[in-house]
Coordinates of C-alpha atoms and ligand atoms in Angstrom, one line a residue:
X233 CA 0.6 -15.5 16.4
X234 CA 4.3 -15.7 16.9
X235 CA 4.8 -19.1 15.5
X236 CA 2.2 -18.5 12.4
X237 CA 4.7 -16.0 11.4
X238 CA 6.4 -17.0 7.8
X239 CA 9.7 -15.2 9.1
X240 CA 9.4 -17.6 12.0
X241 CA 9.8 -21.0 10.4
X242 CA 9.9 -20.4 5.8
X243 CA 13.8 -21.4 6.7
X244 CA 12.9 -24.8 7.8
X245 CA 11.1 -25.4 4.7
X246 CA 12.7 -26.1 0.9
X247 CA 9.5 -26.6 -0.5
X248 CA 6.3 -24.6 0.1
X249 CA 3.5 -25.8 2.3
X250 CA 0.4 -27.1 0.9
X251 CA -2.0 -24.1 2.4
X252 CA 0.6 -21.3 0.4
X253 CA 0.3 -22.5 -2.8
X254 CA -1.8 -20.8 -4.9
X255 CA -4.8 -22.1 -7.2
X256 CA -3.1 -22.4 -11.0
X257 CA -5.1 -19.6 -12.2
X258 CA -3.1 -17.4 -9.5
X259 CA 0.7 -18.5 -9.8
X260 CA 2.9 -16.5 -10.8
X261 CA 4.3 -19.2 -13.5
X262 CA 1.0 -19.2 -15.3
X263 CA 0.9 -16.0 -15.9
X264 CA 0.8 -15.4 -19.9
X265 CA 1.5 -11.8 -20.0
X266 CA 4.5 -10.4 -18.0
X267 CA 6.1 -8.0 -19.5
X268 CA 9.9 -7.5 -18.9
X269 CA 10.1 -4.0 -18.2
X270 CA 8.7 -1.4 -16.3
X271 CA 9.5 1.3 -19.1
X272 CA 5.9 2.1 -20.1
X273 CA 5.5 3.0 -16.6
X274 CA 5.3 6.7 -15.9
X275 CA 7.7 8.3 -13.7
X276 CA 7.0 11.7 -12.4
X277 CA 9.7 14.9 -11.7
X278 CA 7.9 16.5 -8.6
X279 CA 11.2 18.5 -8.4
X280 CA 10.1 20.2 -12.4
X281 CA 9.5 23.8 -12.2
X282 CA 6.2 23.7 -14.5
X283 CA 3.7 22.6 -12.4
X284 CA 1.3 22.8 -15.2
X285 CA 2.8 20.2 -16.6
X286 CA 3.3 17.8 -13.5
X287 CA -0.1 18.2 -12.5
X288 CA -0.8 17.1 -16.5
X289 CA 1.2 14.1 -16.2
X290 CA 0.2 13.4 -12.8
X291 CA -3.1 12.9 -14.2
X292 CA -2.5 11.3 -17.6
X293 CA -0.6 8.6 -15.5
X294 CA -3.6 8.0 -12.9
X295 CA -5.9 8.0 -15.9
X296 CA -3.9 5.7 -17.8
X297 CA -2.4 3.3 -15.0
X298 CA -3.6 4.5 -11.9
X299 CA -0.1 4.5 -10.8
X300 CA 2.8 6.2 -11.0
X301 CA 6.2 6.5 -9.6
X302 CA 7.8 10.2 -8.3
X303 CA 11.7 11.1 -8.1
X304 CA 12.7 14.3 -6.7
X305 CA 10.3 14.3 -4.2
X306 CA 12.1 16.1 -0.9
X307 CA 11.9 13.5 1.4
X308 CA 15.3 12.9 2.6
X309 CA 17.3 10.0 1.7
X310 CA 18.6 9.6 4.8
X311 CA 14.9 9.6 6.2
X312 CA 13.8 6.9 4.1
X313 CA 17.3 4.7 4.9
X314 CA 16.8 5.0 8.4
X315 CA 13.2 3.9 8.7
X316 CA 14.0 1.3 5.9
X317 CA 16.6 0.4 8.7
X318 CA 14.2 0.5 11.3
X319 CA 11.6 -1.5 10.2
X320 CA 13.9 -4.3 8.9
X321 CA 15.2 -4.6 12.9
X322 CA 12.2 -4.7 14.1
X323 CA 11.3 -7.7 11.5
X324 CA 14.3 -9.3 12.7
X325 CA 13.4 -9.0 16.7
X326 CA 12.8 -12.7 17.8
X327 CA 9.0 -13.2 17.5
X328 CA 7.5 -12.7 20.9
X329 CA 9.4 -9.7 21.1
X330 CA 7.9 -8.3 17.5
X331 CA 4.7 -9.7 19.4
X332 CA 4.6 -7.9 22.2
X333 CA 5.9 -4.8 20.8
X334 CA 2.8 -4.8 18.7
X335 CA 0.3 -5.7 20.8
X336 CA -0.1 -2.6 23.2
X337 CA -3.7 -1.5 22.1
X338 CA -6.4 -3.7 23.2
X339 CA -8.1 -2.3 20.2
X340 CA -5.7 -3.1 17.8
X341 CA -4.4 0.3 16.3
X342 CA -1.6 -1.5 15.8
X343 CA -0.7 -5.4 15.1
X344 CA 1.3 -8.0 13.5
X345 CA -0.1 -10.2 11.4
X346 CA 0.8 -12.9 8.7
X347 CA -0.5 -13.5 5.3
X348 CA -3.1 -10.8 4.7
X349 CA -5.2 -11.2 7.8
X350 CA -8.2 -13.1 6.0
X351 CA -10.4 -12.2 3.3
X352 CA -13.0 -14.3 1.7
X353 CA -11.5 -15.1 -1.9
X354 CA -8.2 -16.2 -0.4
X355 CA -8.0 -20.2 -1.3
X356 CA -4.6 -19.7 0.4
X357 CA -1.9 -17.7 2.3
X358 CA 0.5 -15.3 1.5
X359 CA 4.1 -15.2 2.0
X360 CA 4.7 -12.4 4.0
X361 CA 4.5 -10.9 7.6
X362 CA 3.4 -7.4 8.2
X363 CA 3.0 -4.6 11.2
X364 CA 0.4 -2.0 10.4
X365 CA -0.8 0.9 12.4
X366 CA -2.6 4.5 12.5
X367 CA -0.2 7.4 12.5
X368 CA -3.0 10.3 12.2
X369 CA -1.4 14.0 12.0
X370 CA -2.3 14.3 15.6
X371 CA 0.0 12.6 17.4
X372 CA -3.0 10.2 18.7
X373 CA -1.9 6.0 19.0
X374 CA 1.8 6.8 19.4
X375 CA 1.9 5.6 22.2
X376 CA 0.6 2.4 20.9
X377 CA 3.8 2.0 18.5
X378 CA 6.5 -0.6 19.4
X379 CA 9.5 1.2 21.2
X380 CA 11.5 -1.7 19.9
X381 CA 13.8 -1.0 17.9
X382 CA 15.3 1.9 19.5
X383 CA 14.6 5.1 18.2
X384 CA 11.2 3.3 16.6
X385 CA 8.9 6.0 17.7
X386 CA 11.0 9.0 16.6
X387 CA 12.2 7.8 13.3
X388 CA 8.9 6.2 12.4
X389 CA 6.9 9.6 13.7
X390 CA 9.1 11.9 11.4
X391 CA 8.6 9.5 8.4
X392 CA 4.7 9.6 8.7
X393 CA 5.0 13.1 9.1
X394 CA 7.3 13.4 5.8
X395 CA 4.7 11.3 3.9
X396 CA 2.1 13.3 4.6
X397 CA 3.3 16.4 3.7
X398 CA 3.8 14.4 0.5
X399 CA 0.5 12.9 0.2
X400 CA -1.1 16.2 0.3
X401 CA 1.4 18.1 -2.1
X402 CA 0.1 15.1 -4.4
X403 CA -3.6 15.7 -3.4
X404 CA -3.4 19.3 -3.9
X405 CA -2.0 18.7 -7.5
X406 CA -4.9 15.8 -8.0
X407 CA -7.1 18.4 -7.1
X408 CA -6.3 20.9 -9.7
X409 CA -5.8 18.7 -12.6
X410 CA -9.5 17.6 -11.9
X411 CA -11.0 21.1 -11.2
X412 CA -11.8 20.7 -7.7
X413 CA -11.2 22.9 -4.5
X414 CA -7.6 22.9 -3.9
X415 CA -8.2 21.8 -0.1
X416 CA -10.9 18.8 -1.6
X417 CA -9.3 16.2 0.4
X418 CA -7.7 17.6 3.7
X419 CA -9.7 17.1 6.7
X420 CA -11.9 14.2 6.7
X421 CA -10.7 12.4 3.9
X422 CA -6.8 12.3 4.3
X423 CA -6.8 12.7 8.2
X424 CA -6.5 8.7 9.3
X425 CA -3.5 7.5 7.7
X426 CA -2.2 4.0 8.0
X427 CA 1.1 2.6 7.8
X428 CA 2.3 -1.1 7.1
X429 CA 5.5 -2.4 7.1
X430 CA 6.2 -5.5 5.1
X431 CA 8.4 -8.2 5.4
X432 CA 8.6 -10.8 2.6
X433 CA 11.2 -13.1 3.2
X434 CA 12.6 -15.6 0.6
X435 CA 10.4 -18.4 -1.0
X436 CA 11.8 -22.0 -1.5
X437 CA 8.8 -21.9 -4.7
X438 CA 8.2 -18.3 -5.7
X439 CA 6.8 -19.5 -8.7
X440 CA 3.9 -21.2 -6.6
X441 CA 3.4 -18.5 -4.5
X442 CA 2.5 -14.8 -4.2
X443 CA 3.5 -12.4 -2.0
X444 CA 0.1 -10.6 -2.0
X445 CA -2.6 -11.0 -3.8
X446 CA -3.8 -9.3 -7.2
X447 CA -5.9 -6.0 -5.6
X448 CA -6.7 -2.5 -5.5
X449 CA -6.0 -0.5 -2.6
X450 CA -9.2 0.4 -1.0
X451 CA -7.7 3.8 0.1
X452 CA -7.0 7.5 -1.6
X453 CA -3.9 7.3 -2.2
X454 CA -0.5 4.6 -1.0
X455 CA 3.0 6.1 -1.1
X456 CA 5.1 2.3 -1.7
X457 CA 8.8 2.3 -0.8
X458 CA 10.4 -0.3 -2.3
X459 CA 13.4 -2.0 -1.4
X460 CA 16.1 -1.5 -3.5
X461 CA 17.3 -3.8 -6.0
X462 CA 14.4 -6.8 -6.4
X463 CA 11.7 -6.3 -8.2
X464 CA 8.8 -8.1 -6.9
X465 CA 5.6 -5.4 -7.4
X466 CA 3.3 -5.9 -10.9
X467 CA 0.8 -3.7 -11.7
X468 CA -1.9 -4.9 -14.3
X469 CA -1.9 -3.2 -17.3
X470 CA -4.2 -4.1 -20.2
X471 CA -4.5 -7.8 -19.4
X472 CA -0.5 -7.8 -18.5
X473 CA 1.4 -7.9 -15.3
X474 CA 4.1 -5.3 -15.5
X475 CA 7.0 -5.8 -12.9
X476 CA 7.7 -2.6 -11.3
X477 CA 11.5 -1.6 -11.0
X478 CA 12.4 0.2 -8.0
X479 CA 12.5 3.2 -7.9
X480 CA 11.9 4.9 -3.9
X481 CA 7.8 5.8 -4.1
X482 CA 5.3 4.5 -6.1
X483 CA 1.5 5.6 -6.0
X484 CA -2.1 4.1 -6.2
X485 CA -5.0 6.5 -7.0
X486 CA -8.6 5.6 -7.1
X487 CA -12.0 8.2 -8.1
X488 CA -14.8 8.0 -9.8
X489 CA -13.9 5.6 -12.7
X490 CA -11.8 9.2 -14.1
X491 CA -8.5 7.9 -12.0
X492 CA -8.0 4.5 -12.3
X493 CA -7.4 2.4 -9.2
X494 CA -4.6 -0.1 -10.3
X495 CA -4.8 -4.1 -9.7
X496 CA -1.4 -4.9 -8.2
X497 CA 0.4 -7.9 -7.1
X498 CA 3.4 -9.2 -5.1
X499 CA 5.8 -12.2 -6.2
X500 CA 8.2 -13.8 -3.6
X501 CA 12.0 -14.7 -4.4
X502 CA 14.0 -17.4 -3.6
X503 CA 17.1 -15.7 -2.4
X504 CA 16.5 -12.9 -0.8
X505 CA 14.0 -11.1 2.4
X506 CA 12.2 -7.9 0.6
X507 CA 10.9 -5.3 2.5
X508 CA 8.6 -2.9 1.5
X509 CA 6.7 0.4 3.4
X510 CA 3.8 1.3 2.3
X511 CA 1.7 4.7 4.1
X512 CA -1.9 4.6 2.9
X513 CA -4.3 8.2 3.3
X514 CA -7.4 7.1 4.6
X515 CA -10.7 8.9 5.3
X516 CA -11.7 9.2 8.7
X517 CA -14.6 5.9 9.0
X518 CA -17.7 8.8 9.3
X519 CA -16.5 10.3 5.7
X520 CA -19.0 9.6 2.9
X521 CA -17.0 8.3 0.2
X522 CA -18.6 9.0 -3.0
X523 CA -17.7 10.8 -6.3
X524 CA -16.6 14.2 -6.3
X525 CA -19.9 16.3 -6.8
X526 CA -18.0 19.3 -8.8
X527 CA -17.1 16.5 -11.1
X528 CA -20.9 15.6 -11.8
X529 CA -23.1 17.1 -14.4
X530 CA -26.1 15.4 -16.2
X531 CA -23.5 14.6 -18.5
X532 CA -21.5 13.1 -16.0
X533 CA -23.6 11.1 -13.8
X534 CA -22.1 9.3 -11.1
X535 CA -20.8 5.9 -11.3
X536 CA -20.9 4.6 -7.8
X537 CA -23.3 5.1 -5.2
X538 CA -21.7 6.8 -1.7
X539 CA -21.7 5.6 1.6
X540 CA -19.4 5.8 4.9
X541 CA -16.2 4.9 4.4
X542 CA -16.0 2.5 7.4
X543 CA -19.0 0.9 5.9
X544 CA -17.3 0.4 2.7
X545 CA -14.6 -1.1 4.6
X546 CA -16.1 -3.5 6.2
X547 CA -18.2 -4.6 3.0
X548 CA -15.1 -4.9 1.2
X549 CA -13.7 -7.1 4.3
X550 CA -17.0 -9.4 3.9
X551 CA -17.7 -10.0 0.8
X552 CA -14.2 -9.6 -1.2
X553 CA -13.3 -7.4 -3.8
X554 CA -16.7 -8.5 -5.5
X555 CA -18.5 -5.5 -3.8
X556 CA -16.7 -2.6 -5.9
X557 CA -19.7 -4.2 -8.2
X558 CA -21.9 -3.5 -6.0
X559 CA -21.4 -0.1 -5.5
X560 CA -21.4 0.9 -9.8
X561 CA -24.9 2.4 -10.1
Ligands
OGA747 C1 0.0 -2.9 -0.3 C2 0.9 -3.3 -1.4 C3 3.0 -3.8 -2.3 C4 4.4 -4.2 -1.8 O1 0.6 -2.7 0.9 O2 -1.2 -2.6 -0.5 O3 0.3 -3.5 -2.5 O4 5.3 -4.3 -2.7 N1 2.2 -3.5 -1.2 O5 4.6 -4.4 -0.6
NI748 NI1 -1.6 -2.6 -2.5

């Protein structure tokens, strides 16, 4: 693995190999519709005292974009900078160290892996490295986590801790702009959590190239942090890609065809490494994933057929994003 990493050898290259550049359709250059600024893009006050109206905007924005971005959200800065911080070190660790610091489960709770670790539409890689791995509420697969950089298990633990608290302030507000229980997702549905650290470093070709490929998280919700400064994230919008300024969190939300799950992308730059952290609510495998019954009515019939959430997973692994197709009644 250590030498398939981009951050291992991109620096030896000034043009992009052969097996990264994407099929003209895909790159970035060809793109008709980019729009130049994120300013249609909702951004949401979560520190507002009228939670009427957050939870109406909240909603209006998943509705609309199926993303949205929050400010005043009470997650220390100085949280977020040091396990900005931390994860940056630990992408800059020489490669059999980042290797063997992410390797400690036999099962793979955690890992390191390059590109976007294989799915069947991809005609060709991805410019980016990335270490994922569980951070469930209790405590479980810590001991799984590098301990390299120092301090990696503390500062990382109190982040995913942070974010959840966060996750499920943003649930609970989901959750009573659509009418459902206000405790609709904890347990099951929010209790295996996932979080991936990306590294992106600079591309000699960005304009050949993506970061990521155009998707839709296959999870509840993602809290993105963003580096700072470069904008690299597009959300499609109407049949245009709109670049995504940073600004610290930005959200995904997917439901029963009410919230929208957003297609997103990632570019690569020439000058620059970007970093991004991204902390993804998952349902436990065993949850059925389905629509929300309250939300159902003869009226309302549902739109997508449920089944376990593992099993969707690994459909969605095997035959591509195709399968969401499968799955509309
Ligand atoms: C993701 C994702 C965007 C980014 O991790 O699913 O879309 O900018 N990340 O890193
Ligand atoms: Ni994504």
């Amino acid at each position: 693995m250590d030498g398939k990493l981009v951050s291992s050898w991109y620096n030896l290259h000034s043009s992009v190999p052969q097996s990264y550049v994407q099929p003209p359709e895909r790159q970035p250059c060809n793109a008709v519709h980019v729009l130049s600024t994120n300013q249609k893009v909702p951004v949401i006050d979560l520190g507002g005292h009228d939670r009427d109206d957050i939870i109406r905007n909240i909603i209006k924005a998943s509705e609309e974009y199926g993303f949205f971005q929050v400010v005043n959200h009470g997650v220390a800065k100085e949280l977020m900078d040091d396990t900005y911080k931390i994860f940056k070190e630990f992408h800059a660790m020489l490669a059999n160290e980042k290797v063997r610091e992410s390797s400690k489960d036999p099962n793979g709770s955690c890992k390191l892996y390059t590109s976007c670790g294989g799915n069947i539409n991809d005609v060709a890689k991805y410019w980016k490295d990335s270490l994922e791995h569980r951070c469930p509420p209790s405590g479980e697969f810590t001991w799984y986590w590098p301990e390299k950089p120092d301090g990696y298990r503390e500062i990382v633990g109190r982040y995913t801790q942070e974010l959840r608290a966060l996750a499920l302030r943003i649930l609970d507000l989901i959750s009573e702009g659509l009418e459902l229980n206000p405790n609709y997702f904890t347990g099951e549905l929010s209790d295996s959590p996932v979080v991936i650290s990306h590294h992106y470093p600079p591309c000699p070709e960005p304009s050949l190239t993506l970061g990521a490929p155009q998707h839709k998280d296959p999870n509840i919700l993602t809290i993105l942090f963003q580096q700072p400064e470069i904008t690299a994230l597009q959300i499609l919008k109407d049949g245009a890609w709109i670049p995504i300024e940073p600004i610290p969190n930005a959200f995904v939300i997917i439901s029963n065809g009410r919230l929208k799950g957003a297609e997103h992308r990632v570019i690569t730059n020439s000058s620059t490494s970007r970093y991004t952290i991204a902390y993804f609510i998952y349902p436990r495998k065993e949850a059925i994933i389905g629509p929300a019954k309250p939300l159902l009515s003869s009226t309302s019939p549902p739109i997508y057929s449920s089944m376990e959430f593992g099993e969707m997973l690994e459909n969605l692994y095997n035959k591509g994003p195709n399968f969401e197709n499968e799955l509309h009644l």
